[in-house]
Short mmCIF file of C-alpha atoms in Angstrom, two decimals:
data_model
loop_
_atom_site.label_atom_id
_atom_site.label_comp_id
_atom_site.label_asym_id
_atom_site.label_seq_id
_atom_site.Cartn_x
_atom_site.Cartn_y
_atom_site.Cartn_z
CA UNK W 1 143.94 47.94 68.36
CA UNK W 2 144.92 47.55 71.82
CA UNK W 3 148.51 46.66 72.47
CA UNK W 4 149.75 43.59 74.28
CA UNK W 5 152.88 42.60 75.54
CA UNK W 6 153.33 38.92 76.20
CA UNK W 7 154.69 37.63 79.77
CA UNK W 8 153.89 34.20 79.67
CA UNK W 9 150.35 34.77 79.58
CA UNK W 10 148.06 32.01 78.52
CA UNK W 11 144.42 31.40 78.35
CA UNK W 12 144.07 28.97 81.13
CA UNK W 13 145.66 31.06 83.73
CA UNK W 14 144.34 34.12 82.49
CA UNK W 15 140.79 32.23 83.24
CA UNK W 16 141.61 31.23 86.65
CA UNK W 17 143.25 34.41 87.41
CA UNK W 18 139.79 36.41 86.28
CA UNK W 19 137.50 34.04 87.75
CA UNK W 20 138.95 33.84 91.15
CA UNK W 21 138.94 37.98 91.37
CA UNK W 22 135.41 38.49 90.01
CA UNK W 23 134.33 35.71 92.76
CA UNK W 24 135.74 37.68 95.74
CA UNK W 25 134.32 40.85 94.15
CA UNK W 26 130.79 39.45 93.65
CA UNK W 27 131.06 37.40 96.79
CA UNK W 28 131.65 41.00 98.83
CA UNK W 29 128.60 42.17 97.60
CA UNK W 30 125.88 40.11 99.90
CA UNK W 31 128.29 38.31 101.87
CA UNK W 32 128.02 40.38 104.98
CA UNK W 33 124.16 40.16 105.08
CA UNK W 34 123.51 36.69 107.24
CA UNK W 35 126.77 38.00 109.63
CA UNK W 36 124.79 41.21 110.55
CA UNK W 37 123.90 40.12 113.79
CA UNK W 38 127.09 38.45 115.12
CA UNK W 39 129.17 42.01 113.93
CA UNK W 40 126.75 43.85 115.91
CA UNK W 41 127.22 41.85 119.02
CA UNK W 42 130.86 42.14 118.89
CA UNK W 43 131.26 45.71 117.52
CA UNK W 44 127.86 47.45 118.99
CA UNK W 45 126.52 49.72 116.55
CA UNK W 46 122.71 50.83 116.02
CA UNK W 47 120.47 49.52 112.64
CA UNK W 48 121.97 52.00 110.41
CA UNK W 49 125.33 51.39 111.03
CA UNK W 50 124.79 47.78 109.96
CA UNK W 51 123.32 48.66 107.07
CA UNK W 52 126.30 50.75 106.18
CA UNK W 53 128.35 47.79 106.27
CA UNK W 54 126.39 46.39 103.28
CA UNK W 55 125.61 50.07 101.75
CA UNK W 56 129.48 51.26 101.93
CA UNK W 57 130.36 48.40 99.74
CA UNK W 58 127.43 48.77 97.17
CA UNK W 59 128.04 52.05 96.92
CA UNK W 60 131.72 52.64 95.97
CA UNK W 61 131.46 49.48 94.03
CA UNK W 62 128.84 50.87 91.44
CA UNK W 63 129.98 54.75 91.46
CA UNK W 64 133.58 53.76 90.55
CA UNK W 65 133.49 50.73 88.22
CA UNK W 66 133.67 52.81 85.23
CA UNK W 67 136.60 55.10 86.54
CA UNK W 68 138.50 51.85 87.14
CA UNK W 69 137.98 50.52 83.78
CA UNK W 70 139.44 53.81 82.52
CA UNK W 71 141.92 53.80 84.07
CA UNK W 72 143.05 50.14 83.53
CA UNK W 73 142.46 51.34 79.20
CA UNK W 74 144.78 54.68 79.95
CA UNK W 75 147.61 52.83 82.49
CA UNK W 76 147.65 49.13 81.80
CA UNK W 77 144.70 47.12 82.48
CA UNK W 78 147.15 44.59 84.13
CA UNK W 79 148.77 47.11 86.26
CA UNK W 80 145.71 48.54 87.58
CA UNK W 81 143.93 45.04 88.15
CA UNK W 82 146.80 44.31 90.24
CA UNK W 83 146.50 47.59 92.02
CA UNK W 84 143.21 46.69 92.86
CA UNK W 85 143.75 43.28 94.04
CA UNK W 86 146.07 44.78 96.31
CA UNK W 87 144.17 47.37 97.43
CA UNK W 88 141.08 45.20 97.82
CA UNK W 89 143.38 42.43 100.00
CA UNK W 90 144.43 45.16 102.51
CA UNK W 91 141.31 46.41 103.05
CA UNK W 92 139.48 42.91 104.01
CA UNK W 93 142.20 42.70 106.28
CA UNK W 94 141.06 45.86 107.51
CA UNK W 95 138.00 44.71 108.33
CA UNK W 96 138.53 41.53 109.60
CA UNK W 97 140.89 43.69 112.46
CA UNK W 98 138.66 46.56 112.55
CA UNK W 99 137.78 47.31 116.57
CA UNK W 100 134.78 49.07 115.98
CA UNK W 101 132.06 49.42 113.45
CA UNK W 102 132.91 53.22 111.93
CA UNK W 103 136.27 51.20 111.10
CA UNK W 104 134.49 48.21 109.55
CA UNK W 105 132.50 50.91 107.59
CA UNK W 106 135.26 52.45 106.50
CA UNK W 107 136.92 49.22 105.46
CA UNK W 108 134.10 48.22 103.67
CA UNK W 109 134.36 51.28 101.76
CA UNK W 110 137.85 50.70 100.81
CA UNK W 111 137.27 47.46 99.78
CA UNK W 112 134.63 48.66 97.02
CA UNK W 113 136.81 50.80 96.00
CA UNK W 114 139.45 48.02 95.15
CA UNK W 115 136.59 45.95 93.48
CA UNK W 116 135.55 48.62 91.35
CA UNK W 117 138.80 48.62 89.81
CA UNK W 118 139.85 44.78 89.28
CA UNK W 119 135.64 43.57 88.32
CA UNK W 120 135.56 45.62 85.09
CA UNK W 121 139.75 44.67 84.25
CA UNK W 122 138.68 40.81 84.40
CA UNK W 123 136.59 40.59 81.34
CA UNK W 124 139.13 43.16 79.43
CA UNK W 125 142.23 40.54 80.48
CA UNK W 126 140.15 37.58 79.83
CA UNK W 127 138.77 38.64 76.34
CA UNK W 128 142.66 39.38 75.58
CA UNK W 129 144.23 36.18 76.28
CA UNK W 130 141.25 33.51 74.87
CA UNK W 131 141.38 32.89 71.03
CA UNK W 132 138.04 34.36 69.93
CA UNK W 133 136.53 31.24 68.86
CA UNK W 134 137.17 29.40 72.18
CA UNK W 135 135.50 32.73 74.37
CA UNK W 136 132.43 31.56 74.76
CA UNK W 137 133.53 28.73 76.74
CA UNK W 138 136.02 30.86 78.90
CA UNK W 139 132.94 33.09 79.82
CA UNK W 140 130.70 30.14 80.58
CA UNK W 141 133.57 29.20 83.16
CA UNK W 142 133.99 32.98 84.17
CA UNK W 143 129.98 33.45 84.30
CA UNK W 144 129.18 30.44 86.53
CA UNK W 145 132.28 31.67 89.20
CA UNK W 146 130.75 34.71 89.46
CA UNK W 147 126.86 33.37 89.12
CA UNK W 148 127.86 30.88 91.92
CA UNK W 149 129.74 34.64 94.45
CA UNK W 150 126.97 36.44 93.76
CA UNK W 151 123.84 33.73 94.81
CA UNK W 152 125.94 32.23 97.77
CA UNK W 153 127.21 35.08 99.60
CA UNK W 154 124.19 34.85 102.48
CA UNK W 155 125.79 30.88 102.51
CA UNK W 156 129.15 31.40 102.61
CA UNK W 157 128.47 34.64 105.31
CA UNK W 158 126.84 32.56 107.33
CA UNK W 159 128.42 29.19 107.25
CA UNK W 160 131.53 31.05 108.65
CA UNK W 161 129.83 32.57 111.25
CA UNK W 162 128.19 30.10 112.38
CA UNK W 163 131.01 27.55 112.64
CA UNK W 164 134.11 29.88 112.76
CA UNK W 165 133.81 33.72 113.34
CA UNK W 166 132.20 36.89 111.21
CA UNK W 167 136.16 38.00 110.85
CA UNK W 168 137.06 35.02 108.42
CA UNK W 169 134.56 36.67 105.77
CA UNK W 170 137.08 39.13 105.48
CA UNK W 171 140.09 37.32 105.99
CA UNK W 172 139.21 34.18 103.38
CA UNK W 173 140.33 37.50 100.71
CA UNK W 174 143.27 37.85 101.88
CA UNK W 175 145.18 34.04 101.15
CA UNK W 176 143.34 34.69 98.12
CA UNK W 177 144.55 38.11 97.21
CA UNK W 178 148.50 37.02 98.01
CA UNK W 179 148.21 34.23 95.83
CA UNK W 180 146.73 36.43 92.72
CA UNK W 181 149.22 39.08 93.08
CA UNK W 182 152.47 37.78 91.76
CA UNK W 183 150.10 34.96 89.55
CA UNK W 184 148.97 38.26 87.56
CA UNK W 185 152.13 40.06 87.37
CA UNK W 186 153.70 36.97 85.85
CA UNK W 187 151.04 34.96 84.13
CA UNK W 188 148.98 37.51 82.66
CA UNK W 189 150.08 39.98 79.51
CA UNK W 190 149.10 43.54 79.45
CA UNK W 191 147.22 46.11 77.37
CA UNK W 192 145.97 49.21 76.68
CA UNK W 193 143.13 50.83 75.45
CA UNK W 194 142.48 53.89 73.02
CA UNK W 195 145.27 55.92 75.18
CA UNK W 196 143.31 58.74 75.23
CA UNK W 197 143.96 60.77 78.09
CA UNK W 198 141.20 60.46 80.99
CA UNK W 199 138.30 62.16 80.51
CA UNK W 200 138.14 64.30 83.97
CA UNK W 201 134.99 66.12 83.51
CA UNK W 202 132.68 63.13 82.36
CA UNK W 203 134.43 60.88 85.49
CA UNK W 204 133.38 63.52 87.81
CA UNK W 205 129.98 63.62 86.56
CA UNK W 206 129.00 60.45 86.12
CA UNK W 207 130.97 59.36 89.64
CA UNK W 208 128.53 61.92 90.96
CA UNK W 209 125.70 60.62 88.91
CA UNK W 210 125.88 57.06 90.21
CA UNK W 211 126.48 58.41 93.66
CA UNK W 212 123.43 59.93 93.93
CA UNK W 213 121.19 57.65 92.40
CA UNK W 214 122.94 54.48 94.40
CA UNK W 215 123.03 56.40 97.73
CA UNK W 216 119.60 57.18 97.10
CA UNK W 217 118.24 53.86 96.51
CA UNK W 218 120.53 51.96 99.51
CA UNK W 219 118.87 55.18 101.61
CA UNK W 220 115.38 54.91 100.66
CA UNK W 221 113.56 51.88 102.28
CA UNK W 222 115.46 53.08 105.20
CA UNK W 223 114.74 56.27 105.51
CA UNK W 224 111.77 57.33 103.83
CA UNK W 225 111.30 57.88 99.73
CA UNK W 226 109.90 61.25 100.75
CA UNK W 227 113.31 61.87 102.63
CA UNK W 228 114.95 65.05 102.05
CA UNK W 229 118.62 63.60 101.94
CA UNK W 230 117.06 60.66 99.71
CA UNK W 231 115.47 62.59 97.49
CA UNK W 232 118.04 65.10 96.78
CA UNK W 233 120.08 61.94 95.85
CA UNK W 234 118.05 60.81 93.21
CA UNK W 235 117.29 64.24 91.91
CA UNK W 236 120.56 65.41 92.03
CA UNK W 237 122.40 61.88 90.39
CA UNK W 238 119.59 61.61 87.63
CA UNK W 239 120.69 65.47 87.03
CA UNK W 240 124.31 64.63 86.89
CA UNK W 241 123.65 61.28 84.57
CA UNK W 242 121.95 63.65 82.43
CA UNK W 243 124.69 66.23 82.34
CA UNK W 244 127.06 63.48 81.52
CA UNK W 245 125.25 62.21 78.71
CA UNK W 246 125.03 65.66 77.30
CA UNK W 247 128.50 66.50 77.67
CA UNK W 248 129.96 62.61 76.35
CA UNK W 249 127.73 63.36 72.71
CA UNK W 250 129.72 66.34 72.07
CA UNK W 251 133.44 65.67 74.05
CA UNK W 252 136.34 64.73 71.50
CA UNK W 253 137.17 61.83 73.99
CA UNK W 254 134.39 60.95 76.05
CA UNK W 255 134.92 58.01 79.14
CA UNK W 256 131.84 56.36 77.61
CA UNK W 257 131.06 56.76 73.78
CA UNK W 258 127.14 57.41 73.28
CA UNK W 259 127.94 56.17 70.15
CA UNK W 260 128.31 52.71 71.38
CA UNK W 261 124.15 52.64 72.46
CA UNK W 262 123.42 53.69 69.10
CA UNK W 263 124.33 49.04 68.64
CA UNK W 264 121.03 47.25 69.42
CA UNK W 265 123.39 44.74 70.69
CA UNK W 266 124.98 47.15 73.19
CA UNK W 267 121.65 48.93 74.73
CA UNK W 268 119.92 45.88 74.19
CA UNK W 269 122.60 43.83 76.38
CA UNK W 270 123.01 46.50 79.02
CA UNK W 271 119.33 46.61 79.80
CA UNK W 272 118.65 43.25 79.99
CA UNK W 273 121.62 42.99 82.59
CA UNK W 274 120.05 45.73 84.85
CA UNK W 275 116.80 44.33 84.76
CA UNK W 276 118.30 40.77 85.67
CA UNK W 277 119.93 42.34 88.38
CA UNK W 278 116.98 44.11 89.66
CA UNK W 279 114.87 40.89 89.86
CA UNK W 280 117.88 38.47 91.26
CA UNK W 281 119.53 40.57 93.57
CA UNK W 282 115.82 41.83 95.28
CA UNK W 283 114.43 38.12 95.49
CA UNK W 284 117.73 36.69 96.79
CA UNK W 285 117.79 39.45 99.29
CA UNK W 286 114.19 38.25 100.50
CA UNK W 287 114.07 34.74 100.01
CA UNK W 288 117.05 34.19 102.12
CA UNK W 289 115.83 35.40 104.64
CA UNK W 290 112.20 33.64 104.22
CA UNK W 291 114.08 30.48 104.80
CA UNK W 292 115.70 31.47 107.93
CA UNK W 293 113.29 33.48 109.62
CA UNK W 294 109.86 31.80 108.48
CA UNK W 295 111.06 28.31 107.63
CA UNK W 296 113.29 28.32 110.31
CA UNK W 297 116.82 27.00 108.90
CA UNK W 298 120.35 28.51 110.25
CA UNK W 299 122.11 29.77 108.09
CA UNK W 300 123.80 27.09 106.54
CA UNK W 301 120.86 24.92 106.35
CA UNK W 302 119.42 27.90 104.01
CA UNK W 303 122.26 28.02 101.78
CA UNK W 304 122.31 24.45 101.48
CA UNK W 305 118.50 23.83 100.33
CA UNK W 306 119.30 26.86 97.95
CA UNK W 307 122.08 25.12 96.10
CA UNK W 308 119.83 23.82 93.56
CA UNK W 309 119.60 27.47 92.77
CA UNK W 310 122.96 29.04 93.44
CA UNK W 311 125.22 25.39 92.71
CA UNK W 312 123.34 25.46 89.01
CA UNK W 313 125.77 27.89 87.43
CA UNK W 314 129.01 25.78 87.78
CA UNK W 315 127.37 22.99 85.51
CA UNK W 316 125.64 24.72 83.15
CA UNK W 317 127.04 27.85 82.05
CA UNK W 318 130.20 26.21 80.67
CA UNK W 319 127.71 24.37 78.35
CA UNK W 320 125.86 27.87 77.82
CA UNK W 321 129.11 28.92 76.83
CA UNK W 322 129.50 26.83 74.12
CA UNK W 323 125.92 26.98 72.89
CA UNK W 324 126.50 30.64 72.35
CA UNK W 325 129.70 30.14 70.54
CA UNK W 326 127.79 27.69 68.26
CA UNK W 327 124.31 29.47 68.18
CA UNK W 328 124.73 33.23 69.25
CA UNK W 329 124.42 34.80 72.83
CA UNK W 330 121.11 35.54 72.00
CA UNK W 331 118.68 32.88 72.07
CA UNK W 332 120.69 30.98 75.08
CA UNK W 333 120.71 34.64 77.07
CA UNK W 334 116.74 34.88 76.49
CA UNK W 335 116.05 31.41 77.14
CA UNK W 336 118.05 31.65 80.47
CA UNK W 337 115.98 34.72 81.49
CA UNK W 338 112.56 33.33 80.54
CA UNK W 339 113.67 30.73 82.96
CA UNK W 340 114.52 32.63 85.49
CA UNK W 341 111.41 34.98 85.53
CA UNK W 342 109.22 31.10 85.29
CA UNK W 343 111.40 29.83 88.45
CA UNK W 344 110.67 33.42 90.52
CA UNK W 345 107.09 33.46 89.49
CA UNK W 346 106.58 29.92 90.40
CA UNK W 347 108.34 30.84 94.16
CA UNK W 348 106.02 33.38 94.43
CA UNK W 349 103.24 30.81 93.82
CA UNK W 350 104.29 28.07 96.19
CA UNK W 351 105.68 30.10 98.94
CA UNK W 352 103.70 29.77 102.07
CA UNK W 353 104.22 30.25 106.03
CA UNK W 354 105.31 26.44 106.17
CA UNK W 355 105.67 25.24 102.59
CA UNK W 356 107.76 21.83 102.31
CA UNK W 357 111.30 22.05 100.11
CA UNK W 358 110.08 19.65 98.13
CA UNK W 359 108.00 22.73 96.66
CA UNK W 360 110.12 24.86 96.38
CA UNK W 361 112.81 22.84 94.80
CA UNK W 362 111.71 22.47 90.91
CA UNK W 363 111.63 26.37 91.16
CA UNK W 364 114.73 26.87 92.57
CA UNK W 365 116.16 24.15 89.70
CA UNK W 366 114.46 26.23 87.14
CA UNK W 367 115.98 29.52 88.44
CA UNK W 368 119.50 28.09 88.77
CA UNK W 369 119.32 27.08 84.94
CA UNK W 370 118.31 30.31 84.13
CA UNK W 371 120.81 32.07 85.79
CA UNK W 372 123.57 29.71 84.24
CA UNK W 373 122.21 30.43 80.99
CA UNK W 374 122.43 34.30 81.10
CA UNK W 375 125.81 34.84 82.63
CA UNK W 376 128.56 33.85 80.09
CA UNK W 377 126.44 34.39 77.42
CA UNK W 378 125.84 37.53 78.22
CA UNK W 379 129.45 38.57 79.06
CA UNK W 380 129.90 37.89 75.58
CA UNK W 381 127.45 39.62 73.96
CA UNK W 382 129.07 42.84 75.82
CA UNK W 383 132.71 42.17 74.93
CA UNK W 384 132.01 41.03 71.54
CA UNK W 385 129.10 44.43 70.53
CA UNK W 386 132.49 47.25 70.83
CA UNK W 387 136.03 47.22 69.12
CA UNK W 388 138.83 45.76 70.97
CA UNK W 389 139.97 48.57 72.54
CA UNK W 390 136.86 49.88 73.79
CA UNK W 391 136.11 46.57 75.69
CA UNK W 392 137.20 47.70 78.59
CA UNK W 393 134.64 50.77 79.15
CA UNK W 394 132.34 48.58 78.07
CA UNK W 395 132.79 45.78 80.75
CA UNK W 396 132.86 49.39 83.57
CA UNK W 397 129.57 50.40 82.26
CA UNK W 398 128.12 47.29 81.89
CA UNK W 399 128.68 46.59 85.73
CA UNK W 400 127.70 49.67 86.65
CA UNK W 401 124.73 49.09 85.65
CA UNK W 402 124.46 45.53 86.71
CA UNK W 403 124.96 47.34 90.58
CA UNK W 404 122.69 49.58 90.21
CA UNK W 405 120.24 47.27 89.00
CA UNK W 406 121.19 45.25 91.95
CA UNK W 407 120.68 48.23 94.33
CA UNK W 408 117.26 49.62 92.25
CA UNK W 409 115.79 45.65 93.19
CA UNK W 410 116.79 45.79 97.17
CA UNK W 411 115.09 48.79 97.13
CA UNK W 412 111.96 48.66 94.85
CA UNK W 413 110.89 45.14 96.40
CA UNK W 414 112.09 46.01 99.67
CA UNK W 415 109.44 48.37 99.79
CA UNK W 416 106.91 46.15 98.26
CA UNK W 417 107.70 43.78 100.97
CA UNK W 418 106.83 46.79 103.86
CA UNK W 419 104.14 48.27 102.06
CA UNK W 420 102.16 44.55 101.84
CA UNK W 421 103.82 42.63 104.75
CA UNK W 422 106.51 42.57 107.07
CA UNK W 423 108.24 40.81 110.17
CA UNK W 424 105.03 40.07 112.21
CA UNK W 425 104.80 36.85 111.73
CA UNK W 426 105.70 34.12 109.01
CA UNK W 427 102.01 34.56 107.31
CA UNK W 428 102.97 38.75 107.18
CA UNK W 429 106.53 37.94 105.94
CA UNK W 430 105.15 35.56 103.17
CA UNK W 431 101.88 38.49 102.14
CA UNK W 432 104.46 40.87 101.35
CA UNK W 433 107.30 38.61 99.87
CA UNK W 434 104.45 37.64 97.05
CA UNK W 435 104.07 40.13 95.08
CA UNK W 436 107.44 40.87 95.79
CA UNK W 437 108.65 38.24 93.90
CA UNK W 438 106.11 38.64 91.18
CA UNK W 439 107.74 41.91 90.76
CA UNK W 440 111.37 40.55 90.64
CA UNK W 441 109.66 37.84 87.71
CA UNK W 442 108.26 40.50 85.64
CA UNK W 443 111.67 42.52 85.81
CA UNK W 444 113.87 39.40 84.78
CA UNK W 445 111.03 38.32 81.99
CA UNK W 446 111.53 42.64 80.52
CA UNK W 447 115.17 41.37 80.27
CA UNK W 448 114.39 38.63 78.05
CA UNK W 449 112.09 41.30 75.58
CA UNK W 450 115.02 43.63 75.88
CA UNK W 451 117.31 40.83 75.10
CA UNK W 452 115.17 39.72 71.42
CA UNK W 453 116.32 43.37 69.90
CA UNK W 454 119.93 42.50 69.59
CA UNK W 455 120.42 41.20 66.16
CA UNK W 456 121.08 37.39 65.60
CA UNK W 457 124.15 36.50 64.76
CA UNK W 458 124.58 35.88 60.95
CA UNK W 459 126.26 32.49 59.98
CA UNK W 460 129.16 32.76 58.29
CA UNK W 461 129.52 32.21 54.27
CA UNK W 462 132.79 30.24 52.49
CA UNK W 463 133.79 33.36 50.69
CA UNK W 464 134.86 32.37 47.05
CA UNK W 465 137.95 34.85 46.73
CA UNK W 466 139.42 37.14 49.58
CA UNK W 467 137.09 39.54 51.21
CA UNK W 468 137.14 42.69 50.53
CA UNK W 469 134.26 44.11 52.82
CA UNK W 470 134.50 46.29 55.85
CA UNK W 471 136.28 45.57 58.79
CA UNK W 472 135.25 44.27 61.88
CA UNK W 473 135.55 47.09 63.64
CA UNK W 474 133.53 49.18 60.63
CA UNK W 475 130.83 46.78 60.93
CA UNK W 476 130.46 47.15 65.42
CA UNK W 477 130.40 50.67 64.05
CA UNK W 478 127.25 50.54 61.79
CA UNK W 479 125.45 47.64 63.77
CA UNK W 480 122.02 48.71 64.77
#
C-alpha cells in the first residue's frame, strides 16, 4: 500500500490543485499553434524553427512522462509534482522573455520537461485524496479541465495574440504556477509508491524508445517519411520499445510491469486512449485551421464557433463521472467515443469551401459530448485496473501513450491532408481535409471496439457473513 502522510489535505483542494496543473500542461500542448506567425515576426526564424516551438514541447512531454511518474512513486509524488510545477513556471517565463527563437526553443523544451513530471503526479494525488466511491465524480471534474486545455489551446493562443501579445501565452503560467506552489506543499498529503529503487536501464530505454518514435513522427510530414534522420527515428525507437519490453518481462523491478497488460481493462484502456488521441488531436489540428484560413474567422472568432465542441466537457463530464461511478467506465467511455467518431465523420460530410456554421454545429455538439464522455471515465478505468501503489506508472504510461497518439494523428492525417489537398485554395484545403477526417473517425470509432474488451463491472452482492475471498489487489492481479 502506498503510504500517506496527512497535511491538511482534502479532496476538494486536492481537485482544484490537479485540475488547474493538468490544464496548463494540456493547454501547452497546442497553445502555441495560432501564435506561430506573430513569434515569427518578432523573433525571425525560418519554417522549421517554428515548428520546433510546437515539436520541443511534444517531444519532451511524451519521452519523459513515465520517468516523472517514477520518480514521483520512488521520492514523493508530492515533492516531485511540486518540483515540476516549479520547474514548468520558470521555464514559461523563459519563454515569454526569450530574445530569440533558439531560446524560445529551448524554453519550450524545458517546459515539457516540467509537464512530464507534474501530468502523470495529478491523477496519482487525486486518486489519493478522493474517497473511492466519490472518484468518479472528481475525474469527471478533472477530465472536463483538461478536455476543455487540450481542445482550446488554438483559442486561448490566439485570443491573446490577437488582443494582447504572443508573450502572455507564456506568462498566464506563471500567476498560475506561484499560486499552486505553496497550495500543494500545504494542502495536499504525500505518498509513495512500491519504493523500489529506479529502474535505470528500462528508463533509458524506453526514454530512448519514445524519443525516436515521437521525433520521428513530429519530423516526418516535414521532412520526408523516406528521410534518413526520420527514418532512423522510427527504426531505431520501435527497436528500443522492443528492447524495453524484453528486458521489463524478465527485470526483478521493472519501471512498467508487463504484467499489468496481461488486465483486459489495462490494454484495453490504454489503446482506446491512443487511438482517441490520434483522431482528436489530428482533426483539431486541421479543422482549426479550416475555419481560419478557408472560412475566414480570426482567431478568436474560430475558437468561439468551436465552443460547442471544446465548452462541452465542463458540463458533461462531471455527469459522465457519476454515470460511471453508478454504471461502470465502460459503457459511458464507449458511448462517448462512438460519439465522437459520428460528430468527426459527420464534419467530414458537411465540410465544404463555404459551408454555413449552422452545419457544422450539430457535429461539433455531438463531438463535444463525446469527448466529455470519454475523459473522466476513462481516467478511471486506468487508476482503478492496477493496485494502489502502482497507480502512478500507470497514469506515466497511460499519457505517454495518449502523446504519442496525439503526435502519430498530426502526422498520419497531416499527410493525408498533402497527399489529397493542400493550401491552394479553400476547395484544395477542404479535398484533402475529407478523408482526413474520415481517418481521424475511424481511429476514435477502433477506440470504442478496443474499449468493449474491458470487462463490465460486476454489481456488488450483500454478502451474508464476512468475506473471506481474495483481496482487491489479488483480484487486479488475475483480471483478464
Amino acid at each position: 500500500m502506498s503510504q500517506q502522510t496527512a497535511r491538511g489535505g482534502s479532496a476538494a483542494w486536492a481537485l482544484v490543485i490537479t485540475s488547474v496543473a493538468g490544464f496548463m500542461a494540456a493547454l501547452d500542448n497546442l497553445v502555441v499553434t495560432t501564435a506561430l506567425p506573430s513569434i515569427r515576426k518578432d523573433l525571425g526564424g525560418a519554417l522549421p524553427d517554428l515548428e520546433w516551438t510546437v515539436s520541443a514541447y511534444t517531444l519532451t512531454f511524451a519521452v519523459l512522462l513515465m520517468f516523472g511518474a517514477a520518480l514521483g512513486d520512488r521520492f514523493g509524488r508530492r515533492r516531485l509534482f511540486i518540483a515540476g510545477i516549479t520547474v514548468f513556471t520558470a521555464a514559461s517565463a523563459a519563454a515569454a522573455m526569450a530574445p530569440g527563437i533558439d531560446s524560445l526553443i529551448a524554453a519550450r523544451a524545458v517546459q515539457g520537461a516540467g509537464a512530464a513530471v507534474m501530468m502523470p503526479l495529478t491523477l496519482t494525488l487525486l486518486t489519493a485524496a478522493v474517497p473511492e466511491a466519490r472518484r468518479g465524480m472528481a475525474y469527471g471534474i478533472w477530465g472536463a479541465v483538461n478536455g476543455l486545455a487540450v481542445a482550446s489551446g488554438p483559442l486561448v493562443g490566439g485570443s491573446l495574440t490577437e488582443h494582447i501579445s504572443w508573450q502572455w501565452i507564456f506568462w498566464l503560467n506563471v500567476p498560475l504556477g506561484l499560486i499552486l506552489v505553496p497550495l500543494a506543499r500545504l494542502r495536499l498529503a504525500e505518498s509513495h509508491g512500491t519504493g523500489a529503487p529506479l529502474d535505470l536501464p528500462g528508463t533509458l530505454l524506453a526514454s530512448g524508445g519514445l524519443f525516436g518514435i515521437v521525433y520521428g513522427l513530429v519530423r516526418g510530414p516535414v521532412d520526408g517519411w523516406t528521410g534518413a534522420v526520420v527514418l532512423t527515428g522510427l527504426f531505431a525507437g520501435t527497436a528500443l520499445l522492443v528492447g524495453f519490453v524484453l528486458y521489463s518481462v524478465r527485470a526483478k523491478n521493472p519501471m512498467l510491469p508487463m504484467r499489468l497488460f496481461r488486465s483486459r481493462a489495462f490494454s484495453g484502456i490504454n489503446a482506446a486512449s491512443l487511438l482517441m488521441f490520434l483522431g482528436m488531436f489530428g482533426s483539431i489540428f486541421l479543422l482549426s485551421q479550416y475555419m481560419q484560413g478557408v472560412l475566414g474567422y480570426s482567431p478568436t472568432e474560430a475558437g468561439l464557433r468551436m465552443l460547442p465542441w471544446t465548452g462541452m466537457p465542463m458540463l458533461v463530464a462531471p455527469i459522465a463521472g457519476i454515470l460511471s461511478d453508478r454504471i461502470g467506465g465502460r459503457p459511458v467511455v464507449a458511448t462517448g467515443l462512438f460519439l465522437q467518431a459520428l460528430g468527426l465523420g459527420h464534419l467530414a460530410v458537411v465540410a465544404t469551401a463555404d459551408a454555413s456554421y449552422a452545419a457544422q454545429l450539430p457535429a461539433l455538439i455531438i463531438s463535444g459530448i463525446g469527448m466529455a464522455l470519454y475523459f473522466a471515465p476513462a481516467s478511471n478505468l486506468v487508476m482503478s485496473s492496477v493496485r494502489p501503489k502502482e497507480q502512478g506508472i500507470a497514469s506515466g504510461a497511460n499519457n505517454a501513450l495518449r502523446e504519442v497518439g496525439g503526435a502519430l494523428g498530426i502526422a498520419i492525417m497531416a499527410s493525408i491532408f498533402a497527399s489529397r489537398g493542400g493550401y491552394e485554395s479553400g476547395q484544395a484545403f477542404v479535398d484533402g481535409m475529407r478523408p482526413a477526417l474520415v481517418t481521424g473517425a475511424a481511429a476514435v470509432a477502433l477506440a470504442g471496439v478496443a474499449t468493449l474488451f474491458i470487462p463490465a463491472r460486476r454489481r456488488p452482492t450483500a454478502p451474508t457473513s464476512p468475506p473471506a475471498g481474495p483481496t482487491p489487489e489479488a483480484v487486479l492481479e488475475t483480471a483478464s
